[in-house]
Amino acid sequence: MSWFKKILGKESKEKLDEGLEKSKQSLFDKISRTVVGKSKVDDEVLDDLEEVLISSDVGVETTVNIIRRIEERVARDKYVSTSELNKILREEIAGLLAENNIDDTDGFQIPKKDHPFVIMVVGVNGVGKTTTIGKLAAQFKAKGLKVVLGAADTFRAAAVDQLVIWAERADVPIVKQAMGSDPASVAYDTVQSAVAQKADVVLIDTAGRLHNKVNLMNELTKIKRVMQKVIPDAPHEVLLVLDGSTGQNAFEQAKQFTQATEVTSMAVTKLDGTAKGGVVIGISDQFKIPVKYIGVGEGIHDLQAFNKMEFVDSFFKQVK
């Protein structure tokens, strides 16, 4: 690893620590109240801890798994003091996520092929979908890759306008049509254009409507089908963008989208400034779909490749 990458990696970890500050402050405060006046981890402490994790948006299923692991550890070790609880919680969450065996480190690895790598991006309006596409485009461009954007969210003028701004900022071409155009037609033109330009990566924005799951499913299926007329195995990734600051609502969106289409990866945004960072632990554990990126700030490099162990380390780093 070069000196530059080491410095960049250190800066990214510091940004991650900073971005999770509110979440860990909230968690440590709740745990402190749970163990006050208690000397050992008993059933009452575990019951209170269960409430703490659920209220920290870790999710019910994942919380139950974590509590079960701690119960087994307490039974095995006979005596576990409350002063050790943060350390034990950290180790058991890390162990739970490690057992997942899903490769979610280093973000997208773009293979060198004779056709572009197509990423279709889905998610409801307002989660940071378009911003995520723009930041990914800038990061890919910085790596020397040729990127093309497709504005297939044709139902909102704001979505197209915002993507145009990001295309200009990242200095990458964008394919768009008039408002109300067929999204599949935009996707088809984008992939065709990318092939003609010998692009490395295509990022396709899609409409974020969830009021009718059948319509959403049909629309996304049609987009996939027309892209496959140009590149038979497209899209190579379907990235679901979730707003981490919405907590349990992010779980519900993940359920809805995974039922409506095949989601292959996730990005969880807006983790800075929220106390709901625990949602990443639950989503990473429950959906068995790799979380590829997390957003911890406004800057282009604040969309970080997600690393489970680094996340847990930052989440449980002692609050200053």
mmCIF file of C-alpha atoms in Angstrom:
data_model
loop_
_atom_site.group_PDB
_atom_site.id
_atom_site.type_symbol
_atom_site.label_atom_id
_atom_site.label_comp_id
_atom_site.label_asym_id
_atom_site.label_seq_id
_atom_site.Cartn_x
_atom_site.Cartn_y
_atom_site.Cartn_z
ATOM 1 C CA MET A 1 0.000 0.000 0.000
ATOM 2 C CA SER A 2 1.341 3.404 -0.971
ATOM 3 C CA TRP A 3 1.980 6.233 1.503
ATOM 4 C CA PHE A 4 -0.923 8.165 -0.112
ATOM 5 C CA LYS A 5 -3.374 5.286 0.377
ATOM 6 C CA LYS A 6 -2.316 4.892 4.001
ATOM 7 C CA ILE A 7 -2.960 8.590 4.656
ATOM 8 C CA LEU A 8 -6.305 8.424 2.813
ATOM 9 C CA GLY A 9 -7.241 5.288 4.764
ATOM 10 C CA LYS A 10 -6.428 7.016 8.051
ATOM 11 C CA GLU A 11 -8.512 10.038 7.067
ATOM 12 C CA SER A 12 -11.425 7.757 6.096
ATOM 13 C CA LYS A 13 -11.303 5.975 9.462
ATOM 14 C CA GLU A 14 -11.227 9.297 11.304
ATOM 15 C CA LYS A 15 -14.227 10.438 9.267
ATOM 16 C CA LEU A 16 -16.026 7.185 10.114
ATOM 17 C CA ASP A 17 -15.304 7.692 13.831
ATOM 18 C CA GLU A 18 -16.600 11.242 13.583
ATOM 19 C CA GLY A 19 -19.660 10.274 11.536
ATOM 20 C CA LEU A 20 -20.766 7.708 14.119
ATOM 21 C CA GLU A 21 -20.226 10.049 17.089
ATOM 22 C CA LYS A 22 -23.936 10.663 17.784
ATOM 23 C CA SER A 23 -24.826 6.985 17.427
ATOM 24 C CA LYS A 24 -22.161 5.774 19.830
ATOM 25 C CA GLN A 25 -22.805 8.616 22.295
ATOM 26 C CA SER A 26 -26.466 7.603 22.396
ATOM 27 C CA LEU A 27 -25.598 3.901 22.782
ATOM 28 C CA PHE A 28 -23.023 4.446 25.555
ATOM 29 C CA ASP A 29 -25.424 6.734 27.439
ATOM 30 C CA LYS A 30 -28.158 4.096 27.325
ATOM 31 C CA ILE A 31 -25.804 1.286 28.383
ATOM 32 C CA SER A 32 -24.469 3.409 31.261
ATOM 33 C CA ARG A 33 -28.008 3.898 32.548
ATOM 34 C CA THR A 34 -28.652 0.154 32.183
ATOM 35 C CA VAL A 35 -25.717 -0.928 34.368
ATOM 36 C CA VAL A 36 -25.777 1.830 36.989
ATOM 37 C CA GLY A 37 -25.645 0.262 40.446
ATOM 38 C CA LYS A 38 -25.128 -3.246 38.983
ATOM 39 C CA SER A 39 -21.917 -5.218 39.365
ATOM 40 C CA LYS A 40 -22.551 -8.190 37.096
ATOM 41 C CA VAL A 41 -24.397 -9.011 33.893
ATOM 42 C CA ASP A 42 -27.571 -10.813 34.970
ATOM 43 C CA ASP A 43 -31.003 -11.416 33.417
ATOM 44 C CA GLU A 44 -32.209 -7.937 34.354
ATOM 45 C CA VAL A 45 -29.194 -6.292 32.713
ATOM 46 C CA LEU A 46 -29.700 -8.428 29.587
ATOM 47 C CA ASP A 47 -33.392 -7.494 29.401
ATOM 48 C CA ASP A 48 -32.453 -3.821 29.654
ATOM 49 C CA LEU A 49 -29.677 -4.278 27.089
ATOM 50 C CA GLU A 50 -32.182 -5.834 24.680
ATOM 51 C CA GLU A 51 -34.312 -2.673 24.931
ATOM 52 C CA VAL A 52 -31.217 -0.509 24.414
ATOM 53 C CA LEU A 53 -30.235 -2.310 21.185
ATOM 54 C CA ILE A 54 -33.757 -2.252 19.782
ATOM 55 C CA SER A 55 -34.121 1.451 20.609
ATOM 56 C CA SER A 56 -30.725 2.014 18.887
ATOM 57 C CA ASP A 57 -32.240 0.650 15.649
ATOM 58 C CA VAL A 58 -30.177 -2.542 15.577
ATOM 59 C CA GLY A 59 -33.400 -4.416 14.761
ATOM 60 C CA VAL A 60 -35.315 -7.096 16.671
ATOM 61 C CA GLU A 61 -33.884 -10.191 14.947
ATOM 62 C CA THR A 62 -30.279 -9.054 15.207
ATOM 63 C CA THR A 63 -30.797 -7.913 18.814
ATOM 64 C CA VAL A 64 -32.163 -11.345 19.767
ATOM 65 C CA ASN A 65 -29.096 -12.970 18.170
ATOM 66 C CA ILE A 66 -26.714 -10.648 20.026
ATOM 67 C CA ILE A 67 -28.435 -11.201 23.395
ATOM 68 C CA ARG A 68 -28.363 -14.977 22.862
ATOM 69 C CA ARG A 69 -24.615 -14.832 22.203
ATOM 70 C CA ILE A 70 -24.026 -12.764 25.356
ATOM 71 C CA GLU A 71 -26.213 -15.131 27.419
ATOM 72 C CA GLU A 72 -24.102 -18.074 26.245
ATOM 73 C CA ARG A 73 -20.936 -16.199 27.140
ATOM 74 C CA VAL A 74 -22.223 -15.264 30.609
ATOM 75 C CA ALA A 75 -23.244 -18.893 31.226
ATOM 76 C CA ARG A 76 -19.827 -20.095 30.085
ATOM 77 C CA ASP A 77 -17.790 -17.555 32.055
ATOM 78 C CA LYS A 78 -20.033 -17.765 35.181
ATOM 79 C CA TYR A 79 -19.254 -14.188 36.233
ATOM 80 C CA VAL A 80 -19.166 -11.248 33.857
ATOM 81 C CA SER A 81 -18.903 -7.757 35.341
ATOM 82 C CA THR A 82 -20.901 -4.865 33.951
ATOM 83 C CA SER A 83 -17.638 -2.972 33.365
ATOM 84 C CA GLU A 84 -16.865 -5.543 30.640
ATOM 85 C CA LEU A 85 -20.217 -5.131 28.887
ATOM 86 C CA ASN A 86 -19.072 -2.697 26.157
ATOM 87 C CA LYS A 87 -16.122 -4.947 25.278
ATOM 88 C CA ILE A 88 -18.288 -8.089 25.211
ATOM 89 C CA LEU A 89 -20.979 -6.390 23.129
ATOM 90 C CA ARG A 90 -18.370 -5.219 20.649
ATOM 91 C CA GLU A 91 -16.821 -8.698 20.360
ATOM 92 C CA GLU A 92 -20.153 -10.481 19.960
ATOM 93 C CA ILE A 93 -21.457 -8.069 17.312
ATOM 94 C CA ALA A 94 -18.150 -8.391 15.431
ATOM 95 C CA GLY A 95 -18.432 -12.188 15.707
ATOM 96 C CA LEU A 96 -22.022 -12.171 14.466
ATOM 97 C CA LEU A 97 -21.189 -10.056 11.423
ATOM 98 C CA ALA A 98 -18.030 -12.061 10.684
ATOM 99 C CA GLU A 99 -20.108 -15.261 10.540
ATOM 100 C CA ASN A 100 -22.200 -13.669 7.813
ATOM 101 C CA ASN A 101 -19.391 -14.435 5.342
ATOM 102 C CA ILE A 102 -20.640 -11.821 2.892
ATOM 103 C CA ASP A 103 -17.942 -9.902 1.078
ATOM 104 C CA ASP A 104 -18.827 -6.253 1.647
ATOM 105 C CA THR A 105 -15.375 -4.670 1.791
ATOM 106 C CA ASP A 106 -13.691 -2.348 -0.713
ATOM 107 C CA GLY A 107 -16.901 -1.308 -2.486
ATOM 108 C CA PHE A 108 -17.422 -2.260 -6.138
ATOM 109 C CA GLN A 109 -14.520 -3.874 -7.938
ATOM 110 C CA ILE A 110 -14.953 -3.041 -11.631
ATOM 111 C CA PRO A 111 -13.633 -5.912 -13.784
ATOM 112 C CA LYS A 112 -11.814 -5.227 -17.021
ATOM 113 C CA LYS A 113 -14.179 -6.511 -19.716
ATOM 114 C CA ASP A 114 -15.001 -5.816 -23.328
ATOM 115 C CA HIS A 115 -18.257 -4.166 -22.276
ATOM 116 C CA PRO A 116 -19.258 -1.692 -19.523
ATOM 117 C CA PHE A 117 -20.088 -2.777 -15.963
ATOM 118 C CA VAL A 118 -23.704 -1.728 -15.390
ATOM 119 C CA ILE A 119 -24.956 -0.667 -11.943
ATOM 120 C CA MET A 120 -28.695 -0.034 -11.637
ATOM 121 C CA VAL A 121 -29.457 2.120 -8.576
ATOM 122 C CA VAL A 122 -32.809 1.817 -6.776
ATOM 123 C CA GLY A 123 -34.365 3.361 -3.658
ATOM 124 C CA VAL A 124 -37.192 5.669 -2.599
ATOM 125 C CA ASN A 125 -37.029 9.401 -3.202
ATOM 126 C CA GLY A 126 -35.081 11.397 -0.648
ATOM 127 C CA VAL A 127 -32.666 8.693 0.546
ATOM 128 C CA GLY A 128 -29.649 10.201 -1.221
ATOM 129 C CA LYS A 129 -29.850 7.990 -4.308
ATOM 130 C CA THR A 130 -28.845 10.614 -6.867
ATOM 131 C CA THR A 131 -26.107 11.983 -4.598
ATOM 132 C CA THR A 132 -24.750 8.450 -4.113
ATOM 133 C CA ILE A 133 -24.630 7.963 -7.890
ATOM 134 C CA GLY A 134 -22.780 11.266 -8.278
ATOM 135 C CA LYS A 135 -20.241 10.409 -5.590
ATOM 136 C CA LEU A 136 -19.653 6.940 -7.064
ATOM 137 C CA ALA A 137 -19.179 8.474 -10.509
ATOM 138 C CA ALA A 138 -16.580 10.903 -9.123
ATOM 139 C CA GLN A 139 -14.762 8.110 -7.266
ATOM 140 C CA PHE A 140 -14.692 5.850 -10.347
ATOM 141 C CA LYS A 141 -13.484 8.736 -12.523
ATOM 142 C CA ALA A 142 -10.708 9.477 -9.997
ATOM 143 C CA LYS A 143 -9.565 5.861 -10.430
ATOM 144 C CA GLY A 144 -9.172 6.430 -14.168
ATOM 145 C CA LEU A 145 -12.387 4.695 -15.206
ATOM 146 C CA LYS A 146 -14.650 5.984 -17.978
ATOM 147 C CA VAL A 147 -18.137 6.529 -16.536
ATOM 148 C CA VAL A 148 -21.553 7.204 -18.114
ATOM 149 C CA LEU A 149 -24.676 8.200 -16.151
ATOM 150 C CA GLY A 150 -28.265 7.437 -17.133
ATOM 151 C CA ALA A 151 -31.118 9.642 -15.838
ATOM 152 C CA ALA A 152 -33.901 7.022 -15.902
ATOM 153 C CA ASP A 153 -35.849 8.646 -13.044
ATOM 154 C CA THR A 154 -37.937 10.560 -15.582
ATOM 155 C CA PHE A 155 -40.858 11.264 -13.231
ATOM 156 C CA ARG A 156 -39.120 13.992 -11.218
ATOM 157 C CA ALA A 157 -37.495 16.958 -12.915
ATOM 158 C CA ALA A 158 -35.455 17.525 -9.756
ATOM 159 C CA ALA A 159 -33.901 14.047 -10.045
ATOM 160 C CA VAL A 160 -32.714 14.654 -13.606
ATOM 161 C CA ASP A 161 -31.496 18.188 -12.832
ATOM 162 C CA GLN A 162 -29.596 16.973 -9.773
ATOM 163 C CA LEU A 163 -27.941 14.166 -11.751
ATOM 164 C CA VAL A 164 -26.930 16.640 -14.470
ATOM 165 C CA ILE A 165 -25.218 18.779 -11.793
ATOM 166 C CA TRP A 166 -23.351 15.720 -10.477
ATOM 167 C CA ALA A 167 -22.354 14.709 -14.027
ATOM 168 C CA GLU A 168 -20.845 18.172 -14.537
ATOM 169 C CA ARG A 169 -19.147 18.066 -11.136
ATOM 170 C CA ALA A 170 -17.637 14.637 -11.805
ATOM 171 C CA ASP A 171 -16.942 15.556 -15.454
ATOM 172 C CA VAL A 172 -18.702 12.486 -16.864
ATOM 173 C CA PRO A 173 -21.271 12.228 -19.698
ATOM 174 C CA ILE A 174 -24.978 11.797 -18.950
ATOM 175 C CA VAL A 175 -27.821 10.425 -21.066
ATOM 176 C CA LYS A 176 -31.262 11.922 -20.448
ATOM 177 C CA GLN A 177 -34.590 12.431 -22.188
ATOM 178 C CA ALA A 178 -37.613 14.657 -21.709
ATOM 179 C CA MET A 179 -39.638 14.512 -18.484
ATOM 180 C CA GLY A 180 -42.113 11.635 -18.482
ATOM 181 C CA SER A 181 -40.131 9.582 -21.019
ATOM 182 C CA ASP A 182 -40.070 5.808 -20.711
ATOM 183 C CA PRO A 183 -37.348 4.992 -18.113
ATOM 184 C CA ALA A 184 -36.464 1.809 -19.996
ATOM 185 C CA SER A 185 -35.836 3.863 -23.141
ATOM 186 C CA VAL A 186 -33.378 6.072 -21.214
ATOM 187 C CA ALA A 187 -31.623 2.997 -19.808
ATOM 188 C CA TYR A 188 -31.361 1.469 -23.304
ATOM 189 C CA ASP A 189 -29.905 4.665 -24.789
ATOM 190 C CA THR A 190 -27.458 4.971 -21.860
ATOM 191 C CA VAL A 191 -26.094 1.456 -22.239
ATOM 192 C CA GLN A 192 -25.860 1.834 -26.022
ATOM 193 C CA SER A 193 -23.981 5.121 -25.609
ATOM 194 C CA ALA A 194 -21.647 3.569 -23.019
ATOM 195 C CA VAL A 195 -20.799 0.700 -25.359
ATOM 196 C CA ALA A 196 -20.124 3.137 -28.218
ATOM 197 C CA GLN A 197 -17.854 5.211 -25.958
ATOM 198 C CA LYS A 198 -16.088 2.079 -24.647
ATOM 199 C CA ALA A 199 -16.994 3.110 -21.093
ATOM 200 C CA ASP A 200 -15.961 1.059 -18.050
ATOM 201 C CA VAL A 201 -18.953 1.797 -15.804
ATOM 202 C CA VAL A 202 -22.600 2.752 -16.277
ATOM 203 C CA LEU A 203 -24.713 4.084 -13.399
ATOM 204 C CA ILE A 204 -28.471 4.093 -14.027
ATOM 205 C CA ASP A 205 -30.746 6.154 -11.762
ATOM 206 C CA THR A 206 -34.332 4.850 -11.394
ATOM 207 C CA ALA A 207 -37.599 6.211 -10.009
ATOM 208 C CA GLY A 208 -38.102 5.776 -6.263
ATOM 209 C CA ARG A 209 -41.813 5.035 -6.001
ATOM 210 C CA LEU A 210 -42.981 2.369 -3.567
ATOM 211 C CA HIS A 211 -46.711 3.047 -3.404
ATOM 212 C CA ASN A 212 -47.382 0.177 -5.786
ATOM 213 C CA LYS A 213 -44.912 -2.694 -5.564
ATOM 214 C CA VAL A 214 -46.284 -4.402 -8.698
ATOM 215 C CA ASN A 215 -45.724 -1.278 -10.819
ATOM 216 C CA LEU A 216 -42.231 -0.897 -9.390
ATOM 217 C CA MET A 217 -41.425 -4.556 -10.109
ATOM 218 C CA ASN A 218 -42.730 -4.272 -13.679
ATOM 219 C CA GLU A 219 -40.799 -1.068 -14.340
ATOM 220 C CA LEU A 220 -37.479 -2.401 -13.002
ATOM 221 C CA THR A 221 -37.954 -5.693 -14.869
ATOM 222 C CA LYS A 222 -38.561 -3.769 -18.115
ATOM 223 C CA ILE A 223 -35.428 -1.639 -17.557
ATOM 224 C CA LYS A 224 -33.359 -4.787 -17.058
ATOM 225 C CA ARG A 225 -34.860 -6.445 -20.119
ATOM 226 C CA VAL A 226 -34.094 -3.586 -22.523
ATOM 227 C CA MET A 227 -30.532 -3.186 -21.210
ATOM 228 C CA GLN A 228 -29.980 -6.896 -21.864
ATOM 229 C CA LYS A 229 -30.666 -6.293 -25.567
ATOM 230 C CA VAL A 230 -27.352 -4.421 -25.590
ATOM 231 C CA ILE A 231 -25.417 -6.240 -22.836
ATOM 232 C CA PRO A 232 -26.949 -9.692 -22.184
ATOM 233 C CA ASP A 233 -25.808 -9.981 -18.538
ATOM 234 C CA ALA A 234 -26.730 -6.403 -17.500
ATOM 235 C CA PRO A 235 -27.212 -5.105 -14.886
ATOM 236 C CA HIS A 236 -24.188 -6.512 -13.089
ATOM 237 C CA GLU A 237 -25.227 -4.906 -9.789
ATOM 238 C CA VAL A 238 -28.544 -3.636 -8.434
ATOM 239 C CA LEU A 239 -27.620 -1.187 -5.671
ATOM 240 C CA LEU A 240 -30.316 -0.317 -3.121
ATOM 241 C CA VAL A 241 -29.750 3.044 -1.392
ATOM 242 C CA LEU A 242 -31.218 3.418 2.122
ATOM 243 C CA ASP A 243 -31.342 6.457 4.412
ATOM 244 C CA GLY A 244 -29.750 5.361 7.704
ATOM 245 C CA SER A 245 -31.252 8.320 9.583
ATOM 246 C CA THR A 246 -34.745 6.816 9.144
ATOM 247 C CA GLY A 247 -33.870 3.850 11.374
ATOM 248 C CA GLN A 248 -36.506 1.109 11.197
ATOM 249 C CA ASN A 249 -38.026 2.657 8.084
ATOM 250 C CA ALA A 250 -34.811 1.694 6.274
ATOM 251 C CA PHE A 251 -35.472 -1.956 7.223
ATOM 252 C CA GLU A 252 -38.983 -1.703 5.770
ATOM 253 C CA GLN A 253 -37.696 -0.184 2.532
ATOM 254 C CA ALA A 254 -35.100 -2.952 2.252
ATOM 255 C CA LYS A 255 -37.849 -5.570 2.669
ATOM 256 C CA GLN A 256 -40.053 -3.910 0.048
ATOM 257 C CA PHE A 257 -37.312 -3.542 -2.554
ATOM 258 C CA THR A 258 -35.840 -7.016 -2.055
ATOM 259 C CA GLN A 259 -39.337 -8.400 -2.657
ATOM 260 C CA ALA A 260 -39.864 -6.220 -5.738
ATOM 261 C CA THR A 261 -36.543 -6.880 -7.485
ATOM 262 C CA GLU A 262 -33.268 -8.741 -7.123
ATOM 263 C CA VAL A 263 -31.041 -6.477 -5.005
ATOM 264 C CA THR A 264 -27.365 -7.465 -5.052
ATOM 265 C CA SER A 265 -25.840 -4.728 -2.857
ATOM 266 C CA MET A 266 -26.769 -1.848 -0.553
ATOM 267 C CA ALA A 267 -25.568 1.624 0.403
ATOM 268 C CA VAL A 268 -26.650 3.200 3.703
ATOM 269 C CA THR A 269 -26.470 7.003 3.635
ATOM 270 C CA LYS A 270 -26.803 9.949 6.056
ATOM 271 C CA LEU A 271 -25.199 8.253 9.078
ATOM 272 C CA ASP A 272 -23.485 11.459 10.184
ATOM 273 C CA GLY A 273 -25.656 13.593 12.410
ATOM 274 C CA THR A 274 -27.964 10.746 13.436
ATOM 275 C CA ALA A 275 -28.127 8.461 16.481
ATOM 276 C CA LYS A 276 -29.502 5.606 14.352
ATOM 277 C CA GLY A 277 -26.197 4.161 13.105
ATOM 278 C CA GLY A 278 -27.080 0.797 14.662
ATOM 279 C CA VAL A 279 -29.344 0.211 11.669
ATOM 280 C CA VAL A 280 -26.253 -0.734 9.612
ATOM 281 C CA ILE A 281 -25.514 -3.624 11.996
ATOM 282 C CA GLY A 282 -29.046 -4.994 11.621
ATOM 283 C CA ILE A 283 -29.226 -4.529 7.850
ATOM 284 C CA SER A 284 -25.788 -6.094 7.350
ATOM 285 C CA ASP A 285 -26.797 -9.068 9.509
ATOM 286 C CA GLN A 286 -30.359 -9.705 8.388
ATOM 287 C CA PHE A 287 -30.592 -9.267 4.654
ATOM 288 C CA LYS A 288 -27.594 -11.399 3.644
ATOM 289 C CA ILE A 289 -26.945 -8.803 0.933
ATOM 290 C CA PRO A 290 -23.604 -6.974 1.100
ATOM 291 C CA VAL A 291 -23.625 -3.385 2.339
ATOM 292 C CA LYS A 292 -21.084 -1.953 -0.101
ATOM 293 C CA TYR A 293 -21.064 1.708 0.925
ATOM 294 C CA ILE A 294 -21.978 3.960 3.833
ATOM 295 C CA GLY A 295 -22.391 7.729 3.818
ATOM 296 C CA VAL A 296 -20.795 9.622 6.723
ATOM 297 C CA GLY A 297 -20.743 13.175 5.373
ATOM 298 C CA GLU A 298 -21.378 15.546 2.493
ATOM 299 C CA GLY A 299 -18.022 15.234 0.704
ATOM 300 C CA ILE A 300 -17.364 12.972 -2.274
ATOM 301 C CA HIS A 301 -15.005 10.791 -0.233
ATOM 302 C CA ASP A 302 -17.486 10.620 2.650
ATOM 303 C CA LEU A 303 -19.260 7.862 0.742
ATOM 304 C CA GLN A 304 -17.018 5.081 2.039
ATOM 305 C CA ALA A 305 -16.610 1.449 1.122
ATOM 306 C CA PHE A 306 -18.172 -0.408 4.051
ATOM 307 C CA ASN A 307 -15.932 -2.604 6.170
ATOM 308 C CA LYS A 308 -17.824 -4.481 8.910
ATOM 309 C CA MET A 309 -14.947 -4.726 11.356
ATOM 310 C CA GLU A 310 -13.901 -1.086 10.951
ATOM 311 C CA PHE A 311 -17.527 -0.061 11.440
ATOM 312 C CA VAL A 312 -17.847 -2.042 14.688
ATOM 313 C CA ASP A 313 -14.504 -0.652 15.868
ATOM 314 C CA SER A 314 -15.694 2.927 15.264
ATOM 315 C CA PHE A 315 -19.140 2.250 16.709
ATOM 316 C CA PHE A 316 -17.681 1.060 19.999
ATOM 317 C CA LYS A 317 -14.722 3.416 20.235
ATOM 318 C CA GLN A 318 -14.986 5.178 23.590
ATOM 319 C CA VAL A 319 -16.710 8.546 23.366
ATOM 320 C CA LYS A 320 -14.419 11.460 24.198
#
